[in-house]
PDB file of N, CA and C in Angstrom:
ATOM      1  N   MET Z 869       0.816  -1.164   0.034  1.00 70.00           N
ATOM      2  CA  MET Z 869      -0.004  -0.065   0.026  1.00 70.00           C
ATOM      3  C   MET Z 869       0.884   1.285  -0.017  1.00 70.00           C
ATOM      4  N   THR Z 870       0.565   2.159  -0.899  1.00 77.00           N
ATOM      5  CA  THR Z 870       1.388   3.384  -1.010  1.00 77.00           C
ATOM      6  C   THR Z 870       0.987   4.343   0.087  1.00 77.00           C
ATOM      7  N   THR Z 871       1.774   5.396   0.293  1.00 72.00           N
ATOM      8  CA  THR Z 871       1.512   6.529   1.236  1.00 72.00           C
ATOM      9  C   THR Z 871       0.156   7.175   0.860  1.00 72.00           C
ATOM     10  N   ASN Z 872      -0.061   7.443  -0.494  1.00 71.00           N
ATOM     11  CA  ASN Z 872      -1.274   8.079  -0.927  1.00 71.00           C
ATOM     12  C   ASN Z 872      -2.481   7.187  -0.717  1.00 71.00           C
ATOM     13  N   ASP Z 873      -2.395   5.890  -0.846  1.00 69.00           N
ATOM     14  CA  ASP Z 873      -3.497   4.930  -0.551  1.00 69.00           C
ATOM     15  C   ASP Z 873      -3.797   4.994   0.857  1.00 69.00           C
ATOM     16  N   LEU Z 874      -2.773   5.004   1.776  1.00 67.00           N
ATOM     17  CA  LEU Z 874      -2.973   5.000   3.143  1.00 67.00           C
ATOM     18  C   LEU Z 874      -3.729   6.400   3.582  1.00 67.00           C
ATOM     19  N   LEU Z 875      -3.251   7.420   3.060  1.00 67.00           N
ATOM     20  CA  LEU Z 875      -3.868   8.750   3.398  1.00 67.00           C
ATOM     21  C   LEU Z 875      -5.343   8.767   2.934  1.00 67.00           C
ATOM     22  N   TRP Z 876      -5.590   8.232   1.727  1.00 68.00           N
ATOM     23  CA  TRP Z 876      -6.974   8.229   1.236  1.00 68.00           C
ATOM     24  C   TRP Z 876      -7.806   7.347   2.145  1.00 68.00           C
ATOM     25  N   SER Z 877      -7.329   6.138   2.609  1.00 67.00           N
ATOM     26  CA  SER Z 877      -8.073   5.312   3.388  1.00 67.00           C
ATOM     27  C   SER Z 877      -8.420   5.974   4.734  1.00 67.00           C
ATOM     28  N   GLN Z 878      -7.405   6.703   5.289  1.00 67.00           N
ATOM     29  CA  GLN Z 878      -7.616   7.476   6.577  1.00 67.00           C
ATOM     30  C   GLN Z 878      -8.651   8.527   6.360  1.00 67.00           C
ATOM     31  N   ASN Z 879      -8.612   9.272   5.259  1.00 66.00           N
ATOM     32  CA  ASN Z 879      -9.571  10.375   5.022  1.00 66.00           C
ATOM     33  C   ASN Z 879     -10.983   9.784   4.913  1.00 66.00           C
ATOM     34  N   MET Z 880     -11.109   8.638   4.143  1.00 64.00           N
ATOM     35  CA  MET Z 880     -12.448   8.069   3.983  1.00 64.00           C
ATOM     36  C   MET Z 880     -12.986   7.510   5.317  1.00 64.00           C
ATOM     37  N   ALA Z 881     -12.051   7.072   6.255  1.00 60.00           N
ATOM     38  CA  ALA Z 881     -12.485   6.561   7.556  1.00 60.00           C
ATOM     39  C   ALA Z 881     -13.219   7.711   8.243  1.00 60.00           C
ATOM     40  N   ILE Z 882     -12.847   8.911   8.066  1.00 54.00           N
ATOM     41  CA  ILE Z 882     -13.485  10.051   8.774  1.00 54.00           C
ATOM     42  C   ILE Z 882     -15.012   9.996   8.522  1.00 54.00           C
ATOM     43  N   PHE Z 883     -15.422   9.580   7.301  1.00 54.00           N
ATOM     44  CA  PHE Z 883     -16.777   9.668   7.001  1.00 54.00           C
ATOM     45  C   PHE Z 883     -17.573   8.502   7.641  1.00 54.00           C
ATOM     46  N   LEU Z 884     -16.878   7.524   8.181  1.00 57.00           N
ATOM     47  CA  LEU Z 884     -17.585   6.427   8.785  1.00 57.00           C
ATOM     48  C   LEU Z 884     -17.900   6.893  10.275  1.00 57.00           C
ATOM     49  N   HIS Z 885     -17.262   7.883  10.829  1.00 70.00           N
ATOM     50  CA  HIS Z 885     -17.591   8.322  12.109  1.00 70.00           C
ATOM     51  C   HIS Z 885     -17.780   9.805  12.068  1.00 70.00           C
ATOM     52  N   GLU Z 886     -18.579  10.368  12.943  1.00 86.00           N
ATOM     53  CA  GLU Z 886     -18.729  11.862  12.863  1.00 86.00           C
ATOM     54  C   GLU Z 886     -17.457  12.476  13.341  1.00 86.00           C
ATOM     55  N   ALA Z 887     -17.060  13.510  12.569  1.00 94.00           N
ATOM     56  CA  ALA Z 887     -15.830  14.217  12.864  1.00 94.00           C
ATOM     57  C   ALA Z 887     -16.062  15.618  12.508  1.00 94.00           C
ATOM     58  N   LEU Z 888     -15.297  16.467  13.039  1.00 96.00           N
ATOM     59  CA  LEU Z 888     -15.278  17.934  12.577  1.00 96.00           C
ATOM     60  C   LEU Z 888     -14.123  18.123  11.740  1.00 96.00           C
ATOM     61  N   LEU Z 889     -14.410  18.688  10.502  1.00 97.00           N
ATOM     62  CA  LEU Z 889     -13.312  18.886   9.508  1.00 97.00           C
ATOM     63  C   LEU Z 889     -12.985  20.326   9.607  1.00 97.00           C
ATOM     64  N   ARG Z 890     -11.722  20.591   9.524  1.00 96.00           N
ATOM     65  CA  ARG Z 890     -11.216  21.901   9.412  1.00 96.00           C
ATOM     66  C   ARG Z 890     -11.449  22.507   7.969  1.00 96.00           C
ATOM     67  N   LYS Z 891     -11.436  23.827   7.828  1.00 97.00           N
ATOM     68  CA  LYS Z 891     -11.747  24.409   6.591  1.00 97.00           C
ATOM     69  C   LYS Z 891     -10.903  24.038   5.548  1.00 97.00           C
ATOM     70  N   ARG Z 892      -9.613  23.792   5.731  1.00 97.00           N
ATOM     71  CA  ARG Z 892      -8.680  23.442   4.669  1.00 97.00           C
ATOM     72  C   ARG Z 892      -9.112  22.049   4.097  1.00 97.00           C
ATOM     73  N   GLU Z 893      -9.575  21.118   4.965  1.00 97.00           N
ATOM     74  CA  GLU Z 893      -9.916  19.851   4.523  1.00 97.00           C
ATOM     75  C   GLU Z 893     -11.347  19.902   3.746  1.00 97.00           C
ATOM     76  N   VAL Z 894     -12.215  20.729   4.228  1.00 97.00           N
ATOM     77  CA  VAL Z 894     -13.463  21.001   3.482  1.00 97.00           C
ATOM     78  C   VAL Z 894     -13.266  21.483   2.162  1.00 97.00           C
ATOM     79  N   LEU Z 895     -12.401  22.567   2.015  1.00 98.00           N
ATOM     80  CA  LEU Z 895     -11.950  23.033   0.767  1.00 98.00           C
ATOM     81  C   LEU Z 895     -11.450  22.003  -0.186  1.00 98.00           C
ATOM     82  N   ARG Z 896     -10.558  21.215   0.366  1.00 97.00           N
ATOM     83  CA  ARG Z 896      -9.977  20.080  -0.479  1.00 97.00           C
ATOM     84  C   ARG Z 896     -10.937  19.146  -0.960  1.00 97.00           C
ATOM     85  N   LEU Z 897     -11.862  18.751   0.028  1.00 97.00           N
ATOM     86  CA  LEU Z 897     -12.831  17.675  -0.427  1.00 97.00           C
ATOM     87  C   LEU Z 897     -13.877  18.197  -1.440  1.00 97.00           C
ATOM     88  N   THR Z 898     -14.209  19.472  -1.279  1.00 97.00           N
ATOM     89  CA  THR Z 898     -15.355  20.066  -2.171  1.00 97.00           C
ATOM     90  C   THR Z 898     -14.750  20.693  -3.481  1.00 97.00           C
ATOM     91  N   GLY Z 899     -13.487  21.061  -3.415  1.00 97.00           N
ATOM     92  CA  GLY Z 899     -12.906  21.773  -4.523  1.00 97.00           C
ATOM     93  C   GLY Z 899     -13.325  23.246  -4.651  1.00 97.00           C
ATOM     94  N   LEU Z 900     -13.906  23.749  -3.579  1.00 98.00           N
ATOM     95  CA  LEU Z 900     -14.289  25.148  -3.630  1.00 98.00           C
ATOM     96  C   LEU Z 900     -13.243  26.047  -3.266  1.00 98.00           C
ATOM     97  N   SER Z 901     -13.268  27.298  -3.688  1.00 98.00           N
ATOM     98  CA  SER Z 901     -12.301  28.319  -3.322  1.00 98.00           C
ATOM     99  C   SER Z 901     -12.824  28.856  -1.953  1.00 98.00           C
ATOM    100  N   ASN Z 902     -11.984  29.542  -1.199  1.00 97.00           N
ATOM    101  CA  ASN Z 902     -12.327  30.134   0.051  1.00 97.00           C
ATOM    102  C   ASN Z 902     -13.526  31.000  -0.081  1.00 97.00           C
ATOM    103  N   SER Z 903     -13.579  31.919  -1.071  1.00 98.00           N
ATOM    104  CA  SER Z 903     -14.673  32.932  -1.197  1.00 98.00           C
ATOM    105  C   SER Z 903     -15.940  32.175  -1.600  1.00 98.00           C
ATOM    106  N   THR Z 904     -15.835  31.237  -2.494  1.00 98.00           N
ATOM    107  CA  THR Z 904     -17.098  30.484  -2.869  1.00 98.00           C
ATOM    108  C   THR Z 904     -17.566  29.633  -1.674  1.00 98.00           C
ATOM    109  N   PHE Z 905     -16.776  29.104  -0.880  1.00 98.00           N
ATOM    110  CA  PHE Z 905     -17.115  28.391   0.342  1.00 98.00           C
ATOM    111  C   PHE Z 905     -17.949  29.302   1.200  1.00 98.00           C
ATOM    112  N   TYR Z 906     -17.475  30.536   1.504  1.00 97.00           N
ATOM    113  CA  TYR Z 906     -18.123  31.455   2.400  1.00 97.00           C
ATOM    114  C   TYR Z 906     -19.456  32.046   1.799  1.00 97.00           C
ATOM    115  N   ASN Z 907     -19.403  32.117   0.470  1.00 98.00           N
ATOM    116  CA  ASN Z 907     -20.720  32.556  -0.237  1.00 98.00           C
ATOM    117  C   ASN Z 907     -21.735  31.495  -0.145  1.00 98.00           C
ATOM    118  N   ARG Z 908     -21.363  30.220  -0.208  1.00 97.00           N
ATOM    119  CA  ARG Z 908     -22.350  29.149  -0.062  1.00 97.00           C
ATOM    120  C   ARG Z 908     -22.885  29.103   1.265  1.00 97.00           C
ATOM    121  N   ILE Z 909     -21.988  29.386   2.355  1.00 97.00           N
ATOM    122  CA  ILE Z 909     -22.505  29.453   3.735  1.00 97.00           C
ATOM    123  C   ILE Z 909     -23.526  30.630   3.882  1.00 97.00           C
ATOM    124  N   LYS Z 910     -23.172  31.746   3.301  1.00 98.00           N
ATOM    125  CA  LYS Z 910     -24.101  33.029   3.346  1.00 98.00           C
ATOM    126  C   LYS Z 910     -25.377  32.617   2.688  1.00 98.00           C
ATOM    127  N   ALA Z 911     -25.321  31.989   1.611  1.00 97.00           N
ATOM    128  CA  ALA Z 911     -26.593  31.577   0.874  1.00 97.00           C
ATOM    129  C   ALA Z 911     -27.397  30.430   1.611  1.00 97.00           C
ATOM    130  N   GLY Z 912     -26.820  29.852   2.549  1.00 96.00           N
ATOM    131  CA  GLY Z 912     -27.538  28.762   3.268  1.00 96.00           C
ATOM    132  C   GLY Z 912     -27.413  27.389   2.549  1.00 96.00           C
ATOM    133  N   VAL Z 913     -26.504  27.301   1.612  1.00 96.00           N
ATOM    134  CA  VAL Z 913     -26.258  26.058   0.939  1.00 96.00           C
ATOM    135  C   VAL Z 913     -25.358  25.078   1.683  1.00 96.00           C
ATOM    136  N   ILE Z 914     -24.468  25.648   2.499  1.00 97.00           N
ATOM    137  CA  ILE Z 914     -23.577  24.884   3.332  1.00 97.00           C
ATOM    138  C   ILE Z 914     -23.865  25.445   4.722  1.00 97.00           C
ATOM    139  N   PRO Z 915     -24.093  24.567   5.744  1.00 96.00           N
ATOM    140  CA  PRO Z 915     -24.267  25.047   7.151  1.00 96.00           C
ATOM    141  C   PRO Z 915     -23.063  25.718   7.668  1.00 96.00           C
ATOM    142  N   PRO Z 916     -23.271  26.692   8.601  1.00 97.00           N
ATOM    143  CA  PRO Z 916     -22.030  27.297   9.183  1.00 97.00           C
ATOM    144  C   PRO Z 916     -21.295  26.305  10.022  1.00 97.00           C
ATOM    145  N   GLY Z 917     -20.043  26.561  10.292  1.00 96.00           N
ATOM    146  CA  GLY Z 917     -19.220  25.748  11.154  1.00 96.00           C
ATOM    147  C   GLY Z 917     -19.687  25.646  12.628  1.00 96.00           C
ATOM    148  N   VAL Z 918     -19.190  24.657  13.218  1.00 97.00           N
ATOM    149  CA  VAL Z 918     -19.407  24.380  14.639  1.00 97.00           C
ATOM    150  C   VAL Z 918     -18.280  25.046  15.466  1.00 97.00           C
ATOM    151  N   PRO Z 919     -18.525  25.944  16.416  1.00 96.00           N
ATOM    152  CA  PRO Z 919     -17.494  26.527  17.147  1.00 96.00           C
ATOM    153  C   PRO Z 919     -16.708  25.394  17.988  1.00 96.00           C
ATOM    154  N   MET Z 920     -15.345  25.415  17.813  1.00 95.00           N
ATOM    155  CA  MET Z 920     -14.502  24.464  18.484  1.00 95.00           C
ATOM    156  C   MET Z 920     -13.576  25.250  19.504  1.00 95.00           C
ATOM    157  N   GLY Z 921     -13.644  26.524  19.451  1.00 95.00           N
ATOM    158  CA  GLY Z 921     -12.860  27.436  20.272  1.00 95.00           C
ATOM    159  C   GLY Z 921     -13.191  28.838  19.955  1.00 95.00           C
ATOM    160  N   PRO Z 922     -12.422  29.750  20.607  1.00 95.00           N
ATOM    161  CA  PRO Z 922     -12.792  31.232  20.402  1.00 95.00           C
ATOM    162  C   PRO Z 922     -12.614  31.675  18.836  1.00 95.00           C
ATOM    163  N   ARG Z 923     -11.682  31.065  18.196  1.00 94.00           N
ATOM    164  CA  ARG Z 923     -11.476  31.424  16.773  1.00 94.00           C
ATOM    165  C   ARG Z 923     -11.309  30.146  15.837  1.00 94.00           C
ATOM    166  N   LEU Z 924     -11.979  29.190  16.185  1.00 95.00           N
ATOM    167  CA  LEU Z 924     -11.842  27.890  15.491  1.00 95.00           C
ATOM    168  C   LEU Z 924     -13.220  27.320  15.244  1.00 95.00           C
ATOM    169  N   LYS Z 925     -13.428  26.879  13.891  1.00 96.00           N
ATOM    170  CA  LYS Z 925     -14.740  26.283  13.634  1.00 96.00           C
ATOM    171  C   LYS Z 925     -14.375  24.966  12.818  1.00 96.00           C
ATOM    172  N   GLY Z 926     -15.241  24.041  12.949  1.00 97.00           N
ATOM    173  CA  GLY Z 926     -15.171  22.782  12.221  1.00 97.00           C
ATOM    174  C   GLY Z 926     -16.529  22.467  11.572  1.00 97.00           C
ATOM    175  N   TRP Z 927     -16.460  21.704  10.479  1.00 97.00           N
ATOM    176  CA  TRP Z 927     -17.731  21.397   9.837  1.00 97.00           C
ATOM    177  C   TRP Z 927     -17.871  19.845   9.960  1.00 97.00           C
ATOM    178  N   PRO Z 928     -19.059  19.409  10.429  1.00 97.00           N
ATOM    179  CA  PRO Z 928     -19.367  17.946  10.491  1.00 97.00           C
ATOM    180  C   PRO Z 928     -19.135  17.265   9.201  1.00 97.00           C
ATOM    181  N   ALA Z 929     -18.388  16.127   9.255  1.00 96.00           N
ATOM    182  CA  ALA Z 929     -18.221  15.422   8.031  1.00 96.00           C
ATOM    183  C   ALA Z 929     -19.433  14.956   7.321  1.00 96.00           C
ATOM    184  N   SER Z 930     -20.483  14.646   8.112  1.00 95.00           N
ATOM    185  CA  SER Z 930     -21.770  14.255   7.566  1.00 95.00           C
ATOM    186  C   SER Z 930     -22.351  15.361   6.781  1.00 95.00           C
ATOM    187  N   GLU Z 931     -22.302  16.639   7.299  1.00 96.00           N
ATOM    188  CA  GLU Z 931     -22.886  17.743   6.562  1.00 96.00           C
ATOM    189  C   GLU Z 931     -22.093  18.032   5.175  1.00 96.00           C
ATOM    190  N   ILE Z 932     -20.859  17.819   5.226  1.00 97.00           N
ATOM    191  CA  ILE Z 932     -20.004  18.135   4.071  1.00 97.00           C
ATOM    192  C   ILE Z 932     -20.283  17.031   3.080  1.00 97.00           C
ATOM    193  N   ASN Z 933     -20.395  15.761   3.534  1.00 96.00           N
ATOM    194  CA  ASN Z 933     -20.815  14.667   2.699  1.00 96.00           C
ATOM    195  C   ASN Z 933     -22.149  14.828   2.038  1.00 96.00           C
ATOM    196  N   ALA Z 934     -23.062  15.363   2.808  1.00 96.00           N
ATOM    197  CA  ALA Z 934     -24.444  15.638   2.273  1.00 96.00           C
ATOM    198  C   ALA Z 934     -24.349  16.727   1.203  1.00 96.00           C
ATOM    199  N   TYR Z 935     -23.602  17.706   1.424  1.00 97.00           N
ATOM    200  CA  TYR Z 935     -23.426  18.749   0.494  1.00 97.00           C
ATOM    201  C   TYR Z 935     -22.893  18.192  -0.853  1.00 97.00           C
ATOM    202  N   ILE Z 936     -21.803  17.379  -0.761  1.00 97.00           N
ATOM    203  CA  ILE Z 936     -21.249  16.772  -2.013  1.00 97.00           C
ATOM    204  C   ILE Z 936     -22.305  15.959  -2.670  1.00 97.00           C
ATOM    205  N   LYS Z 937     -23.001  15.105  -1.918  1.00 96.00           N
ATOM    206  CA  LYS Z 937     -24.088  14.268  -2.513  1.00 96.00           C
ATOM    207  C   LYS Z 937     -25.114  15.154  -3.241  1.00 96.00           C
ATOM    208  N   SER Z 938     -25.573  16.291  -2.585  1.00 96.00           N
ATOM    209  CA  SER Z 938     -26.521  17.148  -3.297  1.00 96.00           C
ATOM    210  C   SER Z 938     -26.023  17.745  -4.538  1.00 96.00           C
ATOM    211  N   CYS Z 939     -24.718  18.074  -4.663  1.00 96.00           N
ATOM    212  CA  CYS Z 939     -24.228  18.523  -5.896  1.00 96.00           C
ATOM    213  C   CYS Z 939     -24.226  17.456  -6.933  1.00 96.00           C
ATOM    214  N   ILE Z 940     -24.007  16.180  -6.591  1.00 96.00           N
ATOM    215  CA  ILE Z 940     -24.128  15.076  -7.571  1.00 96.00           C
ATOM    216  C   ILE Z 940     -25.495  14.849  -7.976  1.00 96.00           C
ATOM    217  N   ALA Z 941     -26.417  14.942  -7.017  1.00 96.00           N
ATOM    218  CA  ALA Z 941     -27.908  14.772  -7.331  1.00 96.00           C
ATOM    219  C   ALA Z 941     -28.354  15.877  -8.249  1.00 96.00           C
ATOM    220  N   ALA Z 942     -27.930  17.103  -8.002  1.00 94.00           N
ATOM    221  CA  ALA Z 942     -28.332  18.255  -8.884  1.00 94.00           C
ATOM    222  C   ALA Z 942     -27.768  18.053 -10.264  1.00 94.00           C
ATOM    223  N   ARG Z 943     -26.528  17.540 -10.451  1.00 94.00           N
ATOM    224  CA  ARG Z 943     -26.057  17.274 -11.721  1.00 94.00           C
ATOM    225  C   ARG Z 943     -26.914  16.169 -12.401  1.00 94.00           C
ATOM    226  N   ASP Z 944     -27.139  15.159 -11.662  1.00 93.00           N
ATOM    227  CA  ASP Z 944     -27.946  14.038 -12.257  1.00 93.00           C
ATOM    228  C   ASP Z 944     -29.389  14.459 -12.668  1.00 93.00           C
ATOM    229  N   ASN Z 945     -29.971  15.340 -11.929  1.00 91.00           N
ATOM    230  CA  ASN Z 945     -31.316  15.775 -12.231  1.00 91.00           C
ATOM    231  C   ASN Z 945     -31.363  16.679 -13.516  1.00 91.00           C
ATOM    232  N   VAL Z 946     -30.269  17.396 -13.741  1.00 82.00           N
ATOM    233  CA  VAL Z 946     -30.207  18.254 -14.923  1.00 82.00           C
ATOM    234  C   VAL Z 946     -30.042  17.343 -16.174  1.00 82.00           C
ATOM    235  N   GLY Z 947     -29.547  16.148 -15.936  1.00 66.00           N
ATOM    236  CA  GLY Z 947     -29.477  15.228 -17.153  1.00 66.00           C
ATOM    237  C   GLY Z 947     -28.067  15.184 -17.737  1.00 66.00           C
ATOM    238  N   GLY Z 948     -27.109  15.339 -16.926  1.00 57.00           N
ATOM    239  CA  GLY Z 948     -25.768  15.281 -17.507  1.00 57.00           C
ATOM    240  C   GLY Z 948     -24.762  16.057 -16.701  1.00 57.00           C
ATOM    241  N   GLY Z 949     -24.166  16.997 -17.362  1.00 53.00           N
ATOM    242  CA  GLY Z 949     -23.137  17.809 -16.763  1.00 53.00           C
ATOM    243  C   GLY Z 949     -22.086  18.164 -17.759  1.00 53.00           C
ATOM    244  N   ALA Z 950     -20.985  18.540 -17.279  1.00 57.00           N
ATOM    245  CA  ALA Z 950     -19.924  18.956 -18.161  1.00 57.00           C
ATOM    246  C   ALA Z 950     -19.329  17.633 -18.905  1.00 57.00           C
ATOM    247  N   ALA Z 951     -18.943  17.763 -20.058  1.00 52.00           N
ATOM    248  CA  ALA Z 951     -18.522  16.567 -20.845  1.00 52.00           C
ATOM    249  C   ALA Z 951     -17.048  16.359 -20.505  1.00 52.00           C
TER     250      ALA Z 951
END
């Protein structure tokens, strides 16, 4: 097993248990830019983070996974997507 395989396995294990993801990980998983991420929160598309400290927030892995699934469902309902 390569290092990348191991890291992928560890990241996928997060989704098996509830975990709070830091913003960097959320941006990596969703592919969103920082500004788009906060615009989606403002629009109510992505729930706001959970306070973990005075200046620290985390996003539940289940909520981020639900957002990703909703993007896939929206693509499928349109009947395709980018080629």
